[in-house]
Coordinates of N, CA and C in Angstrom, one line a residue:
V1 N 0.8 -1.2 0.0 CA 0.0 0.0 0.0 C 0.9 1.2 0.0
Q2 N 0.7 2.1 -1.0 CA 1.5 3.3 -1.1 C 0.7 4.4 -0.4
T3 N 1.5 5.1 0.5 CA 0.9 6.2 1.2 C 1.4 7.5 0.6
R4 N 0.5 8.5 0.6 CA 0.8 9.8 0.1 C 1.6 10.6 1.1
P5 N 2.6 11.4 0.6 CA 3.3 12.2 1.6 C 2.3 13.3 2.1
P6 N 2.6 13.8 3.3 CA 1.8 14.9 3.9 C 1.7 16.1 2.9
T7 N 0.5 16.7 2.9 CA 0.4 17.9 2.1 C 1.1 19.1 2.8
R8 N 1.2 20.1 2.0 CA 1.9 21.3 2.6 C 1.1 21.8 3.8
L9 N -0.2 21.8 3.7 CA -1.1 22.2 4.8 C -0.8 21.4 6.0
A10 N -0.8 20.1 5.9 CA -0.6 19.1 7.0 C 0.8 19.4 7.6
R11 N 1.8 19.6 6.8 CA 3.2 19.9 7.3 C 3.2 21.2 8.1
R12 N 2.5 22.2 7.6 CA 2.4 23.5 8.3 C 1.7 23.4 9.6
K13 N 0.6 22.6 9.6 CA -0.1 22.4 10.9 C 0.7 21.7 11.9
A14 N 1.5 20.7 11.4 CA 2.4 19.9 12.3 C 3.5 20.9 12.9
R15 N 4.0 21.7 12.0 CA 5.0 22.7 12.5 C 4.4 23.7 13.5
T16 N 3.2 24.1 13.3 CA 2.6 25.1 14.2 C 2.3 24.4 15.6
R17 N 1.8 23.2 15.5 CA 1.5 22.4 16.7 C 2.8 22.2 17.5
A18 N 3.8 21.8 16.8 CA 5.1 21.5 17.5 C 5.7 22.8 18.1
A19 N 5.5 23.9 17.4 CA 6.0 25.2 17.9 C 5.3 25.6 19.2
I20 N 4.0 25.4 19.2 CA 3.2 25.7 20.4 C 3.6 24.8 21.6
V21 N 3.8 23.5 21.3 CA 4.2 22.6 22.4 C 5.7 23.0 22.9
A22 N 6.5 23.3 22.0 CA 7.9 23.6 22.3 C 7.9 24.9 23.2
A23 N 7.1 25.9 22.7 CA 7.0 27.2 23.5 C 6.5 26.9 24.9
A24 N 5.4 26.2 25.0 CA 4.8 25.9 26.3 C 5.8 25.1 27.2
S25 N 6.5 24.2 26.6 CA 7.4 23.4 27.4 C 8.5 24.3 28.0
A26 N 9.1 25.2 27.1 CA 10.1 26.1 27.6 C 9.6 27.0 28.7
L27 N 8.4 27.6 28.4 CA 7.8 28.5 29.4 C 7.4 27.9 30.7
F28 N 6.9 26.6 30.6 CA 6.6 25.9 31.9 C 7.8 25.8 32.7
D29 N 9.0 25.5 32.0 CA 10.2 25.4 32.8 C 10.7 26.7 33.3
E30 N 10.6 27.7 32.5 CA 11.2 29.0 32.8 C 10.3 29.8 33.9
L31 N 9.0 29.8 33.6 CA 8.1 30.6 34.5 C 7.3 29.8 35.5
G32 N 7.2 28.5 35.2 CA 6.2 27.6 35.9 C 4.9 27.6 35.2
Y33 N 4.2 26.5 35.4 CA 2.9 26.3 34.7 C 1.9 27.4 35.0
E34 N 1.7 27.8 36.3 CA 0.7 28.8 36.6 C 1.0 30.2 36.0
E35 N 2.3 30.5 36.0 CA 2.7 31.9 35.5 C 2.7 31.9 33.9
A36 N 2.9 30.8 33.3 CA 2.9 30.8 31.8 C 1.5 30.9 31.3
S37 N 1.2 32.0 30.5 CA -0.2 32.2 30.0 C -0.3 31.7 28.6
I38 N -1.5 31.5 28.1 CA -1.7 31.2 26.7 C -1.1 32.3 25.8
L39 N -1.3 33.6 26.2 CA -0.7 34.7 25.5 C 0.8 34.5 25.4
N40 N 1.5 34.2 26.5 CA 3.0 34.0 26.5 C 3.3 32.8 25.5
I41 N 2.6 31.8 25.6 CA 2.8 30.6 24.7 C 2.7 31.0 23.2
A42 N 1.6 31.7 22.9 CA 1.3 32.1 21.5 C 2.5 33.0 21.0
E43 N 2.9 34.0 21.9 CA 4.0 34.9 21.5 C 5.2 34.1 21.2
R44 N 5.6 33.2 22.1 CA 6.8 32.4 22.0 C 6.8 31.5 20.7
A45 N 5.6 31.0 20.4 CA 5.4 30.2 19.3 C 5.2 31.0 18.0
D46 N 5.2 32.3 18.1 CA 5.0 33.2 17.0 C 3.7 32.9 16.2
T47 N 2.6 32.8 17.0 CA 1.3 32.6 16.5 C 0.3 33.4 17.3
G48 N -1.0 33.3 17.0 CA -2.0 34.0 17.8 C -2.6 33.1 18.8
V49 N -3.3 33.8 19.8 CA -4.0 33.0 20.9 C -5.0 32.1 20.3
G50 N -5.8 32.7 19.3 CA -6.8 31.8 18.7 C -6.3 30.6 18.0
T51 N -5.1 30.7 17.4 CA -4.4 29.5 16.8 C -4.1 28.5 17.9
V52 N -3.6 29.0 19.0 CA -3.3 28.0 20.1 C -4.5 27.3 20.5
Y53 N -5.7 28.0 20.7 CA -6.9 27.3 21.0 C -7.5 26.5 19.9
G54 N -7.0 26.7 18.7 CA -7.4 25.8 17.6 C -6.8 24.5 17.7
Y55 N -5.6 24.4 18.3 CA -4.9 23.2 18.5 C -5.1 22.5 19.8
F56 N -5.3 23.3 20.9 CA -5.5 22.8 22.2 C -6.7 23.5 22.9
R57 N -7.5 22.7 23.6 CA -8.7 23.3 24.2 C -8.4 24.1 25.4
S58 N -7.2 23.9 26.0 CA -6.9 24.6 27.2 C -5.4 24.5 27.5
K59 N -4.9 25.3 28.5 CA -3.5 25.2 28.9 C -3.2 23.8 29.5
E60 N -4.2 23.2 30.2 CA -4.1 21.9 30.7 C -3.8 20.9 29.6
A61 N -4.5 21.0 28.5 CA -4.3 20.1 27.3 C -2.9 20.2 26.8
I62 N -2.3 21.4 26.8 CA -1.0 21.6 26.4 C 0.0 21.0 27.4
L63 N -0.3 21.1 28.7 CA 0.5 20.4 29.7 C 0.5 18.9 29.5
D64 N -0.7 18.4 29.2 CA -0.8 16.9 28.9 C 0.2 16.6 27.8
E65 N 0.2 17.3 26.7 CA 1.0 17.0 25.5 C 2.5 17.2 25.9
V66 N 2.8 18.2 26.6 CA 4.2 18.4 27.0 C 4.7 17.2 27.9
L67 N 3.9 16.7 28.8 CA 4.2 15.6 29.6 C 4.3 14.3 28.8
Q68 N 3.4 14.1 27.9 CA 3.4 13.0 27.0 C 4.7 12.9 26.2
Q69 N 5.1 14.0 25.6 CA 6.3 14.1 24.8 C 7.5 13.8 25.6
R70 N 7.6 14.4 26.8 CA 8.7 14.1 27.7 C 8.8 12.7 28.2
T71 N 7.6 12.1 28.4 CA 7.5 10.7 28.8 C 8.0 9.8 27.7
A72 N 7.6 10.1 26.5 CA 8.0 9.3 25.3 C 9.5 9.4 25.1
L73 N 10.1 10.5 25.4 CA 11.5 10.7 25.3 C 12.2 9.8 26.3
A74 N 11.7 9.8 27.6 CA 12.3 9.0 28.6 C 12.2 7.5 28.3
I75 N 11.1 7.1 27.7 CA 11.0 5.7 27.4 C 11.9 5.3 26.2
A76 N 12.0 6.2 25.2 CA 13.0 6.0 24.1 C 14.4 6.0 24.6
T77 N 14.7 6.8 25.6 CA 16.1 6.8 26.2 C 16.3 5.4 26.8
Y78 N 15.4 4.9 27.5 CA 15.5 3.6 28.1 C 15.8 2.5 27.1
F79 N 14.9 2.5 26.0 CA 15.1 1.5 25.0 C 16.4 1.6 24.2
T80 N 16.9 2.8 24.0 CA 18.1 3.0 23.3 C 19.3 2.6 24.2
G81 N 19.2 2.8 25.5 CA 20.3 2.5 26.3 C 20.4 1.1 26.8
I82 N 19.3 0.3 26.7 CA 19.3 -1.1 27.2 C 20.0 -2.1 26.3
N83 N 20.8 -2.9 26.8 CA 21.5 -3.9 26.0 C 20.6 -5.2 25.9
A84 N 20.4 -5.7 24.7 CA 19.5 -6.8 24.4 C 19.9 -8.0 25.3
G85 N 21.2 -8.2 25.6 CA 21.6 -9.3 26.4 C 21.6 -9.1 27.9
A86 N 21.1 -7.9 28.3 CA 21.2 -7.6 29.7 C 20.3 -8.4 30.6
S87 N 20.7 -8.7 31.8 CA 19.8 -9.5 32.7 C 18.6 -8.7 33.1
F88 N 17.6 -9.4 33.6 CA 16.4 -8.7 34.1 C 16.7 -7.7 35.1
I89 N 17.6 -8.0 36.1 CA 18.0 -7.0 37.1 C 18.6 -5.8 36.5
D90 N 19.5 -5.9 35.5 CA 20.1 -4.8 34.8 C 19.1 -3.9 34.1
K91 N 18.1 -4.6 33.5 CA 17.0 -3.9 32.8 C 16.2 -3.0 33.8
I92 N 15.9 -3.6 35.0 CA 15.2 -2.9 36.0 C 16.0 -1.7 36.5
E93 N 17.3 -2.0 36.7 CA 18.2 -0.9 37.2 C 18.2 0.3 36.2
A94 N 18.3 -0.1 34.9 CA 18.3 0.9 33.8 C 17.0 1.7 33.8
A95 N 15.9 1.0 34.0 CA 14.6 1.7 34.0 C 14.5 2.6 35.2
L96 N 15.0 2.2 36.3 CA 14.9 3.1 37.5 C 15.8 4.3 37.4
V97 N 17.0 4.1 36.7 CA 17.8 5.3 36.5 C 17.1 6.3 35.6
V98 N 16.6 5.8 34.5 CA 15.9 6.7 33.5 C 14.7 7.4 34.2
F99 N 14.0 6.6 35.1 CA 12.8 7.2 35.8 C 13.3 8.2 36.7
A100 N 14.3 8.0 37.5 CA 14.9 9.0 38.4 C 15.3 10.3 37.7
E101 N 16.0 10.1 36.6 CA 16.4 11.2 35.8 C 15.2 12.0 35.2
F102 N 14.2 11.3 34.8 CA 13.0 11.9 34.3 C 12.3 12.8 35.4
I103 N 12.2 12.2 36.6 CA 11.6 12.9 37.7 C 12.4 14.2 38.0
Q104 N 13.7 14.0 38.1 CA 14.6 15.2 38.4 C 14.5 16.3 37.3
A105 N 14.5 15.9 36.1 CA 14.4 16.9 35.0 C 13.0 17.5 34.8
N106 N 12.0 16.8 35.3 CA 10.6 17.3 35.0 C 9.8 17.6 36.3
R107 N 10.5 18.0 37.3 CA 9.8 18.2 38.6 C 8.7 19.2 38.5
S108 N 9.0 20.3 37.8 CA 8.0 21.4 37.7 C 6.7 20.9 36.9
I109 N 7.0 20.2 35.8 CA 5.9 19.7 35.0 C 5.1 18.6 35.8
L110 N 5.8 17.8 36.5 CA 5.1 16.7 37.3 C 4.2 17.4 38.4
L111 N 4.8 18.4 39.1 CA 4.1 19.1 40.1 C 2.8 19.8 39.5
A112 N 3.0 20.5 38.4 CA 1.9 21.1 37.8 C 0.8 20.1 37.4
T113 N 1.2 19.0 36.9 CA 0.3 17.9 36.5 C -0.5 17.4 37.7
F114 N 0.2 17.2 38.8 CA -0.4 16.8 40.0 C -1.4 17.8 40.5
Q115 N -1.0 19.1 40.5 CA -1.9 20.2 41.0 C -3.1 20.3 40.1
V116 N -3.0 20.3 38.8 CA -4.1 20.4 37.9 C -5.0 19.2 38.1
S117 N -4.5 18.0 38.2 CA -5.3 16.8 38.5 C -6.1 16.9 39.8
T118 N -5.4 17.4 40.8 CA -6.0 17.6 42.1 C -7.2 18.5 42.0
R119 N -7.0 19.7 41.3 CA -8.1 20.6 41.1 C -9.3 20.0 40.4
R120 N -9.0 19.1 39.4 CA -10.1 18.5 38.7 C -10.8 17.5 39.6
G121 N -10.2 17.1 40.7 CA -10.8 16.1 41.6 C -10.5 14.7 41.2
L122 N -9.5 14.5 40.5 CA -9.2 13.1 40.1 C -8.6 12.3 41.2
E123 N -9.0 11.1 41.3 CA -8.6 10.2 42.3 C -7.2 9.7 41.9
P124 N -6.4 9.2 42.9 CA -5.0 8.8 42.6 C -4.9 7.7 41.5
E125 N -5.9 6.8 41.4 CA -5.8 5.8 40.4 C -6.2 6.4 39.0
E126 N -7.0 7.4 39.0 CA -7.3 8.1 37.7 C -6.1 8.9 37.3
F127 N -5.3 9.4 38.2 CA -4.1 10.2 37.9 C -3.1 9.4 37.0
G128 N -3.2 8.1 37.0 CA -2.3 7.3 36.2 C -2.5 7.4 34.7
G129 N -3.6 8.0 34.3 CA -3.8 8.3 32.9 C -4.2 7.1 32.0
A130 N -5.0 6.2 32.5 CA -5.4 5.1 31.7 C -5.9 5.6 30.4
G131 N -5.6 4.9 29.4 CA -6.0 5.4 28.0 C -5.0 6.2 27.3
G132 N -4.0 6.7 28.1 CA -2.9 7.3 27.5 C -3.1 8.8 27.1
R133 N -4.2 9.4 27.3 CA -4.4 10.8 27.0 C -4.5 11.7 28.2
G134 N -4.7 11.1 29.4 CA -4.8 12.0 30.5 C -3.5 12.3 31.1
H135 N -3.4 12.9 32.3 CA -2.2 13.2 33.0 C -1.6 11.9 33.4
H136 N -0.3 11.7 33.3 CA 0.3 10.5 33.7 C 1.8 10.7 34.0
V137 N 2.3 9.8 34.8 CA 3.7 9.8 35.0 C 4.2 8.6 34.1
P138 N 5.5 8.6 33.7 CA 5.9 7.6 32.8 C 6.0 6.2 33.5
D139 N 5.7 5.2 32.8 CA 5.8 3.8 33.2 C 6.9 3.2 32.5
V140 N 8.1 3.7 32.8 CA 9.3 3.2 32.1 C 9.6 1.7 32.4
A141 N 9.2 1.3 33.6 CA 9.5 -0.1 34.0 C 8.5 -1.1 33.5
Q142 N 7.4 -0.6 33.0 CA 6.3 -1.5 32.5 C 6.9 -2.4 31.4
P143 N 7.6 -1.9 30.4 CA 8.0 -2.8 29.3 C 9.0 -3.9 29.9
V144 N 9.8 -3.6 30.9 CA 10.6 -4.6 31.5 C 9.8 -5.6 32.2
A145 N 8.9 -5.2 33.0 CA 8.1 -6.1 33.9 C 7.3 -7.1 33.0
T146 N 6.8 -6.7 31.8 CA 6.0 -7.5 31.0 C 6.9 -8.3 30.0
G147 N 8.2 -8.1 30.0 CA 9.0 -8.8 29.1 C 9.1 -8.2 27.7
H148 N 8.4 -7.1 27.5 CA 8.4 -6.4 26.2 C 9.3 -5.2 26.3
D149 N 10.6 -5.4 26.2 CA 11.5 -4.4 26.4 C 12.1 -3.8 25.1
G150 N 11.5 -4.3 24.0 CA 12.0 -3.8 22.7 C 13.3 -4.3 22.2
C151 N 13.9 -5.3 23.0 CA 15.2 -5.8 22.7 C 15.1 -7.2 22.0
R152 N 14.0 -7.7 21.8 CA 13.9 -9.1 21.3 C 13.8 -9.1 19.8

């Protein structure tokens, strides 16, 4: 099956969305989640406030995306760094190192996620983000625990 390359419009939309997420990510780190406004994000992304809302329904939705992208990066880091022949214990140790580094590097994002989730009234088990689209912390160890570590 031959797939068509993305259209110019699709590529432009992807660039705009990526610029919004990158701007928000940087501002959340620099100013903190609460202090970073949609206007700040739009200005940093070189777009309008209406455009930001065209891609994300709220600042919380942008926070979700920032955390998802950072989580994906942490998991990719784990998979890239793990040796296919490593023992189960070594794989767990590698997962814990990546997880600890993730927590250290993303303290402000994780705190903001927890605060937003608490304001929403989510219960701790809901905070886990079942379904992959809600607020979540990375489950770097899950692939190791299930034997699906990407090294087979």
